[in-house]
Amino acid sequence: MASRQFATFEVDGQLFGVEVHTVQEVLSYNEYTPVPLAPPAVGGLFNLRGQVIAAVDLRVQLGLARQALQGPVMNVILRGDGEPVSLLVDKIGEVVDLDDETFEPPPDTLSGPTRELVVGTFKLDGRLMLALDVNQAVDTYRATH
């Protein structure tokens, strides 16, 4: 039986996950530089060991209110096609092993911006984990075009 590992996290109480191989690291950070004229989902930039990382606010990508970047904010740093990109999330979860057989397409009730970011779902101990399309989640121009 084939399985995949997902790194999980929460945004607005909803559980999300991305495949572990797409994650570079997870960390808490609290100093972000604003980016004038950037799309609304760009939360800012930060310096990670000499590398400038763009932080994408997943709340904005999901059609929610922007996250207040005051104090430590949780980041899931993803290995993008080129440079690493951070997703700003509310809470970090755990890494879970999930059987491919339990994967289901997104529910018909899922709509709006969230529907565009989700590739499918897994049921976990009474909770539904929404599997994110990493490329869509970090595409800050998606909502503006």
JSON list of C-alpha atoms in Angstrom, two decimals:
[
{"chain": "A", "resi": 1, "resn": "MET", "atom": "CA", "xyz": [0.00, 0.00, 0.00]},
{"chain": "A", "resi": 2, "resn": "ALA", "atom": "CA", "xyz": [1.54, 3.32, -1.09]},
{"chain": "A", "resi": 3, "resn": "SER", "atom": "CA", "xyz": [1.69, 6.13, 1.41]},
{"chain": "A", "resi": 4, "resn": "ARG", "atom": "CA", "xyz": [2.93, 9.70, 1.59]},
{"chain": "A", "resi": 5, "resn": "GLN", "atom": "CA", "xyz": [4.11, 11.90, 4.42]},
{"chain": "A", "resi": 6, "resn": "PHE", "atom": "CA", "xyz": [2.48, 15.29, 4.97]},
{"chain": "A", "resi": 7, "resn": "ALA", "atom": "CA", "xyz": [3.58, 18.20, 7.14]},
{"chain": "A", "resi": 8, "resn": "THR", "atom": "CA", "xyz": [0.43, 19.61, 8.72]},
{"chain": "A", "resi": 9, "resn": "PHE", "atom": "CA", "xyz": [-0.52, 23.07, 9.93]},
{"chain": "A", "resi": 10, "resn": "GLU", "atom": "CA", "xyz": [-3.60, 25.10, 10.74]},
{"chain": "A", "resi": 11, "resn": "VAL", "atom": "CA", "xyz": [-5.06, 28.31, 9.35]},
{"chain": "A", "resi": 12, "resn": "ASP", "atom": "CA", "xyz": [-8.25, 29.68, 10.92]},
{"chain": "A", "resi": 13, "resn": "GLY", "atom": "CA", "xyz": [-8.87, 26.35, 12.66]},
{"chain": "A", "resi": 14, "resn": "GLN", "atom": "CA", "xyz": [-8.72, 24.30, 9.44]},
{"chain": "A", "resi": 15, "resn": "LEU", "atom": "CA", "xyz": [-6.08, 21.58, 9.08]},
{"chain": "A", "resi": 16, "resn": "PHE", "atom": "CA", "xyz": [-3.94, 21.72, 5.94]},
{"chain": "A", "resi": 17, "resn": "GLY", "atom": "CA", "xyz": [-1.01, 19.66, 4.74]},
{"chain": "A", "resi": 18, "resn": "VAL", "atom": "CA", "xyz": [1.76, 19.66, 2.16]},
{"chain": "A", "resi": 19, "resn": "GLU", "atom": "CA", "xyz": [3.89, 16.72, 1.15]},
{"chain": "A", "resi": 20, "resn": "VAL", "atom": "CA", "xyz": [7.02, 16.60, 3.31]},
{"chain": "A", "resi": 21, "resn": "HIS", "atom": "CA", "xyz": [9.40, 16.54, 0.33]},
{"chain": "A", "resi": 22, "resn": "THR", "atom": "CA", "xyz": [8.24, 20.09, -0.55]},
{"chain": "A", "resi": 23, "resn": "VAL", "atom": "CA", "xyz": [9.18, 21.46, 2.90]},
{"chain": "A", "resi": 24, "resn": "GLN", "atom": "CA", "xyz": [12.64, 22.89, 3.54]},
{"chain": "A", "resi": 25, "resn": "GLU", "atom": "CA", "xyz": [12.01, 23.76, 7.20]},
{"chain": "A", "resi": 26, "resn": "VAL", "atom": "CA", "xyz": [9.51, 25.10, 9.71]},
{"chain": "A", "resi": 27, "resn": "LEU", "atom": "CA", "xyz": [10.30, 28.02, 11.98]},
{"chain": "A", "resi": 28, "resn": "SER", "atom": "CA", "xyz": [8.98, 30.93, 13.97]},
{"chain": "A", "resi": 29, "resn": "TYR", "atom": "CA", "xyz": [10.12, 34.38, 12.87]},
{"chain": "A", "resi": 30, "resn": "ASN", "atom": "CA", "xyz": [9.21, 37.91, 13.92]},
{"chain": "A", "resi": 31, "resn": "GLU", "atom": "CA", "xyz": [10.98, 40.51, 11.75]},
{"chain": "A", "resi": 32, "resn": "TYR", "atom": "CA", "xyz": [9.45, 41.03, 8.32]},
{"chain": "A", "resi": 33, "resn": "THR", "atom": "CA", "xyz": [10.25, 43.80, 5.84]},
{"chain": "A", "resi": 34, "resn": "PRO", "atom": "CA", "xyz": [7.18, 45.14, 4.01]},
{"chain": "A", "resi": 35, "resn": "VAL", "atom": "CA", "xyz": [7.23, 45.03, 0.20]},
{"chain": "A", "resi": 36, "resn": "PRO", "atom": "CA", "xyz": [5.66, 48.18, -1.31]},
{"chain": "A", "resi": 37, "resn": "LEU", "atom": "CA", "xyz": [3.34, 47.55, -4.29]},
{"chain": "A", "resi": 38, "resn": "ALA", "atom": "CA", "xyz": [3.45, 43.78, -3.77]},
{"chain": "A", "resi": 39, "resn": "PRO", "atom": "CA", "xyz": [0.28, 41.68, -4.14]},
{"chain": "A", "resi": 40, "resn": "PRO", "atom": "CA", "xyz": [-1.81, 41.62, -0.91]},
{"chain": "A", "resi": 41, "resn": "ALA", "atom": "CA", "xyz": [-0.81, 38.03, -0.12]},
{"chain": "A", "resi": 42, "resn": "VAL", "atom": "CA", "xyz": [2.87, 38.96, 0.23]},
{"chain": "A", "resi": 43, "resn": "GLY", "atom": "CA", "xyz": [3.32, 39.34, 3.98]},
{"chain": "A", "resi": 44, "resn": "GLY", "atom": "CA", "xyz": [6.89, 40.61, 3.65]},
{"chain": "A", "resi": 45, "resn": "LEU", "atom": "CA", "xyz": [10.47, 39.49, 3.33]},
{"chain": "A", "resi": 46, "resn": "PHE", "atom": "CA", "xyz": [12.84, 38.11, 5.92]},
{"chain": "A", "resi": 47, "resn": "ASN", "atom": "CA", "xyz": [16.48, 37.11, 6.06]},
{"chain": "A", "resi": 48, "resn": "LEU", "atom": "CA", "xyz": [17.15, 33.44, 6.78]},
{"chain": "A", "resi": 49, "resn": "ARG", "atom": "CA", "xyz": [20.87, 32.79, 7.22]},
{"chain": "A", "resi": 50, "resn": "GLY", "atom": "CA", "xyz": [21.76, 35.27, 4.48]},
{"chain": "A", "resi": 51, "resn": "GLN", "atom": "CA", "xyz": [18.96, 34.25, 2.09]},
{"chain": "A", "resi": 52, "resn": "VAL", "atom": "CA", "xyz": [16.02, 36.59, 1.49]},
{"chain": "A", "resi": 53, "resn": "ILE", "atom": "CA", "xyz": [12.73, 34.69, 1.76]},
{"chain": "A", "resi": 54, "resn": "ALA", "atom": "CA", "xyz": [9.34, 35.96, 0.59]},
{"chain": "A", "resi": 55, "resn": "ALA", "atom": "CA", "xyz": [6.56, 35.23, 3.09]},
{"chain": "A", "resi": 56, "resn": "VAL", "atom": "CA", "xyz": [3.14, 34.49, 1.55]},
{"chain": "A", "resi": 57, "resn": "ASP", "atom": "CA", "xyz": [0.21, 34.94, 3.93]},
{"chain": "A", "resi": 58, "resn": "LEU", "atom": "CA", "xyz": [-1.87, 31.80, 3.49]},
{"chain": "A", "resi": 59, "resn": "ARG", "atom": "CA", "xyz": [-4.80, 33.52, 5.22]},
{"chain": "A", "resi": 60, "resn": "VAL", "atom": "CA", "xyz": [-4.99, 36.04, 2.34]},
{"chain": "A", "resi": 61, "resn": "GLN", "atom": "CA", "xyz": [-4.63, 33.27, -0.24]},
{"chain": "A", "resi": 62, "resn": "LEU", "atom": "CA", "xyz": [-7.64, 31.57, 1.37]},
{"chain": "A", "resi": 63, "resn": "GLY", "atom": "CA", "xyz": [-9.74, 34.74, 1.26]},
{"chain": "A", "resi": 64, "resn": "LEU", "atom": "CA", "xyz": [-9.37, 35.48, 5.00]},
{"chain": "A", "resi": 65, "resn": "ALA", "atom": "CA", "xyz": [-8.19, 38.59, 6.86]},
{"chain": "A", "resi": 66, "resn": "ARG", "atom": "CA", "xyz": [-4.46, 39.26, 6.72]},
{"chain": "A", "resi": 67, "resn": "GLN", "atom": "CA", "xyz": [-2.32, 37.94, 9.56]},
{"chain": "A", "resi": 68, "resn": "ALA", "atom": "CA", "xyz": [-0.92, 40.55, 11.98]},
{"chain": "A", "resi": 69, "resn": "LEU", "atom": "CA", "xyz": [2.85, 40.29, 11.70]},
{"chain": "A", "resi": 70, "resn": "GLN", "atom": "CA", "xyz": [3.46, 41.28, 15.29]},
{"chain": "A", "resi": 71, "resn": "GLY", "atom": "CA", "xyz": [5.56, 38.94, 17.38]},
{"chain": "A", "resi": 72, "resn": "PRO", "atom": "CA", "xyz": [6.58, 35.47, 16.29]},
{"chain": "A", "resi": 73, "resn": "VAL", "atom": "CA", "xyz": [4.71, 34.06, 13.28]},
{"chain": "A", "resi": 74, "resn": "MET", "atom": "CA", "xyz": [4.90, 30.44, 12.14]},
{"chain": "A", "resi": 75, "resn": "ASN", "atom": "CA", "xyz": [6.48, 29.80, 8.74]},
{"chain": "A", "resi": 76, "resn": "VAL", "atom": "CA", "xyz": [6.46, 26.69, 6.58]},
{"chain": "A", "resi": 77, "resn": "ILE", "atom": "CA", "xyz": [9.35, 27.23, 4.18]},
{"chain": "A", "resi": 78, "resn": "LEU", "atom": "CA", "xyz": [8.75, 25.42, 0.91]},
{"chain": "A", "resi": 79, "resn": "ARG", "atom": "CA", "xyz": [11.22, 24.44, -1.75]},
{"chain": "A", "resi": 80, "resn": "GLY", "atom": "CA", "xyz": [9.85, 26.30, -4.74]},
{"chain": "A", "resi": 81, "resn": "ASP", "atom": "CA", "xyz": [10.78, 25.90, -8.40]},
{"chain": "A", "resi": 82, "resn": "GLY", "atom": "CA", "xyz": [13.52, 28.46, -7.85]},
{"chain": "A", "resi": 83, "resn": "GLU", "atom": "CA", "xyz": [13.86, 30.17, -4.50]},
{"chain": "A", "resi": 84, "resn": "PRO", "atom": "CA", "xyz": [12.40, 28.96, -1.22]},
{"chain": "A", "resi": 85, "resn": "VAL", "atom": "CA", "xyz": [9.10, 30.63, -0.27]},
{"chain": "A", "resi": 86, "resn": "SER", "atom": "CA", "xyz": [7.49, 30.77, 3.16]},
{"chain": "A", "resi": 87, "resn": "LEU", "atom": "CA", "xyz": [3.82, 30.21, 3.93]},
{"chain": "A", "resi": 88, "resn": "LEU", "atom": "CA", "xyz": [2.65, 32.14, 6.99]},
{"chain": "A", "resi": 89, "resn": "VAL", "atom": "CA", "xyz": [0.36, 29.87, 9.01]},
{"chain": "A", "resi": 90, "resn": "ASP", "atom": "CA", "xyz": [-1.41, 30.06, 12.38]},
{"chain": "A", "resi": 91, "resn": "LYS", "atom": "CA", "xyz": [-0.15, 26.86, 13.98]},
{"chain": "A", "resi": 92, "resn": "ILE", "atom": "CA", "xyz": [2.25, 24.05, 13.09]},
{"chain": "A", "resi": 93, "resn": "GLY", "atom": "CA", "xyz": [0.98, 20.49, 13.33]},
{"chain": "A", "resi": 94, "resn": "GLU", "atom": "CA", "xyz": [2.85, 17.23, 12.94]},
{"chain": "A", "resi": 95, "resn": "VAL", "atom": "CA", "xyz": [4.16, 15.01, 10.17]},
{"chain": "A", "resi": 96, "resn": "VAL", "atom": "CA", "xyz": [1.70, 12.24, 9.33]},
{"chain": "A", "resi": 97, "resn": "ASP", "atom": "CA", "xyz": [1.92, 9.13, 7.14]},
{"chain": "A", "resi": 98, "resn": "LEU", "atom": "CA", "xyz": [-1.18, 8.79, 4.97]},
{"chain": "A", "resi": 99, "resn": "ASP", "atom": "CA", "xyz": [-2.25, 5.94, 2.71]},
{"chain": "A", "resi": 100, "resn": "ASP", "atom": "CA", "xyz": [-2.93, 6.92, -0.89]},
{"chain": "A", "resi": 101, "resn": "GLU", "atom": "CA", "xyz": [-6.11, 4.80, -0.68]},
{"chain": "A", "resi": 102, "resn": "THR", "atom": "CA", "xyz": [-7.60, 7.27, 1.83]},
{"chain": "A", "resi": 103, "resn": "PHE", "atom": "CA", "xyz": [-7.06, 10.25, -0.50]},
{"chain": "A", "resi": 104, "resn": "GLU", "atom": "CA", "xyz": [-10.31, 11.80, -1.72]},
{"chain": "A", "resi": 105, "resn": "PRO", "atom": "CA", "xyz": [-11.01, 14.63, -4.16]},
{"chain": "A", "resi": 106, "resn": "PRO", "atom": "CA", "xyz": [-11.96, 17.99, -2.65]},
{"chain": "A", "resi": 107, "resn": "PRO", "atom": "CA", "xyz": [-15.57, 17.99, -1.40]},
{"chain": "A", "resi": 108, "resn": "ASP", "atom": "CA", "xyz": [-18.19, 19.71, -3.56]},
{"chain": "A", "resi": 109, "resn": "THR", "atom": "CA", "xyz": [-18.95, 22.00, -0.61]},
{"chain": "A", "resi": 110, "resn": "LEU", "atom": "CA", "xyz": [-15.45, 23.51, -0.81]},
{"chain": "A", "resi": 111, "resn": "SER", "atom": "CA", "xyz": [-15.65, 26.72, -2.81]},
{"chain": "A", "resi": 112, "resn": "GLY", "atom": "CA", "xyz": [-14.01, 30.08, -3.37]},
{"chain": "A", "resi": 113, "resn": "PRO", "atom": "CA", "xyz": [-10.27, 30.67, -3.06]},
{"chain": "A", "resi": 114, "resn": "THR", "atom": "CA", "xyz": [-9.79, 27.58, -0.88]},
{"chain": "A", "resi": 115, "resn": "ARG", "atom": "CA", "xyz": [-11.08, 25.31, -3.66]},
{"chain": "A", "resi": 116, "resn": "GLU", "atom": "CA", "xyz": [-8.38, 26.58, -6.02]},
{"chain": "A", "resi": 117, "resn": "LEU", "atom": "CA", "xyz": [-5.61, 25.72, -3.53]},
{"chain": "A", "resi": 118, "resn": "VAL", "atom": "CA", "xyz": [-6.72, 22.23, -2.49]},
{"chain": "A", "resi": 119, "resn": "VAL", "atom": "CA", "xyz": [-5.90, 19.07, -4.46]},
{"chain": "A", "resi": 120, "resn": "GLY", "atom": "CA", "xyz": [-7.70, 16.65, -2.15]},
{"chain": "A", "resi": 121, "resn": "THR", "atom": "CA", "xyz": [-8.50, 15.55, 1.37]},
{"chain": "A", "resi": 122, "resn": "PHE", "atom": "CA", "xyz": [-7.58, 12.92, 3.95]},
{"chain": "A", "resi": 123, "resn": "LYS", "atom": "CA", "xyz": [-9.62, 12.01, 7.03]},
{"chain": "A", "resi": 124, "resn": "LEU", "atom": "CA", "xyz": [-7.54, 12.08, 10.22]},
{"chain": "A", "resi": 125, "resn": "ASP", "atom": "CA", "xyz": [-9.00, 11.09, 13.60]},
{"chain": "A", "resi": 126, "resn": "GLY", "atom": "CA", "xyz": [-12.26, 12.97, 13.13]},
{"chain": "A", "resi": 127, "resn": "ARG", "atom": "CA", "xyz": [-10.65, 15.88, 11.27]},
{"chain": "A", "resi": 128, "resn": "LEU", "atom": "CA", "xyz": [-10.39, 16.59, 7.59]},
{"chain": "A", "resi": 129, "resn": "MET", "atom": "CA", "xyz": [-6.94, 17.54, 6.31]},
{"chain": "A", "resi": 130, "resn": "LEU", "atom": "CA", "xyz": [-6.95, 19.58, 3.12]},
{"chain": "A", "resi": 131, "resn": "ALA", "atom": "CA", "xyz": [-3.94, 18.78, 0.93]},
{"chain": "A", "resi": 132, "resn": "LEU", "atom": "CA", "xyz": [-2.59, 21.99, -0.62]},
{"chain": "A", "resi": 133, "resn": "ASP", "atom": "CA", "xyz": [-1.30, 22.50, -4.13]},
{"chain": "A", "resi": 134, "resn": "VAL", "atom": "CA", "xyz": [2.04, 24.09, -3.18]},
{"chain": "A", "resi": 135, "resn": "ASN", "atom": "CA", "xyz": [2.42, 25.98, -6.48]},
{"chain": "A", "resi": 136, "resn": "GLN", "atom": "CA", "xyz": [-1.06, 27.52, -6.20]},
{"chain": "A", "resi": 137, "resn": "ALA", "atom": "CA", "xyz": [-0.56, 28.36, -2.51]},
{"chain": "A", "resi": 138, "resn": "VAL", "atom": "CA", "xyz": [2.55, 30.47, -3.20]},
{"chain": "A", "resi": 139, "resn": "ASP", "atom": "CA", "xyz": [1.26, 32.05, -6.43]},
{"chain": "A", "resi": 140, "resn": "THR", "atom": "CA", "xyz": [0.55, 35.59, -5.23]},
{"chain": "A", "resi": 141, "resn": "TYR", "atom": "CA", "xyz": [-0.61, 36.70, -8.68]},
{"chain": "A", "resi": 142, "resn": "ARG", "atom": "CA", "xyz": [-3.33, 34.01, -8.85]},
{"chain": "A", "resi": 143, "resn": "ALA", "atom": "CA", "xyz": [-5.98, 36.20, -7.24]},
{"chain": "A", "resi": 144, "resn": "THR", "atom": "CA", "xyz": [-5.04, 39.34, -9.14]},
{"chain": "A", "resi": 145, "resn": "HIS", "atom": "CA", "xyz": [-5.30, 37.93, -12.68]}
]
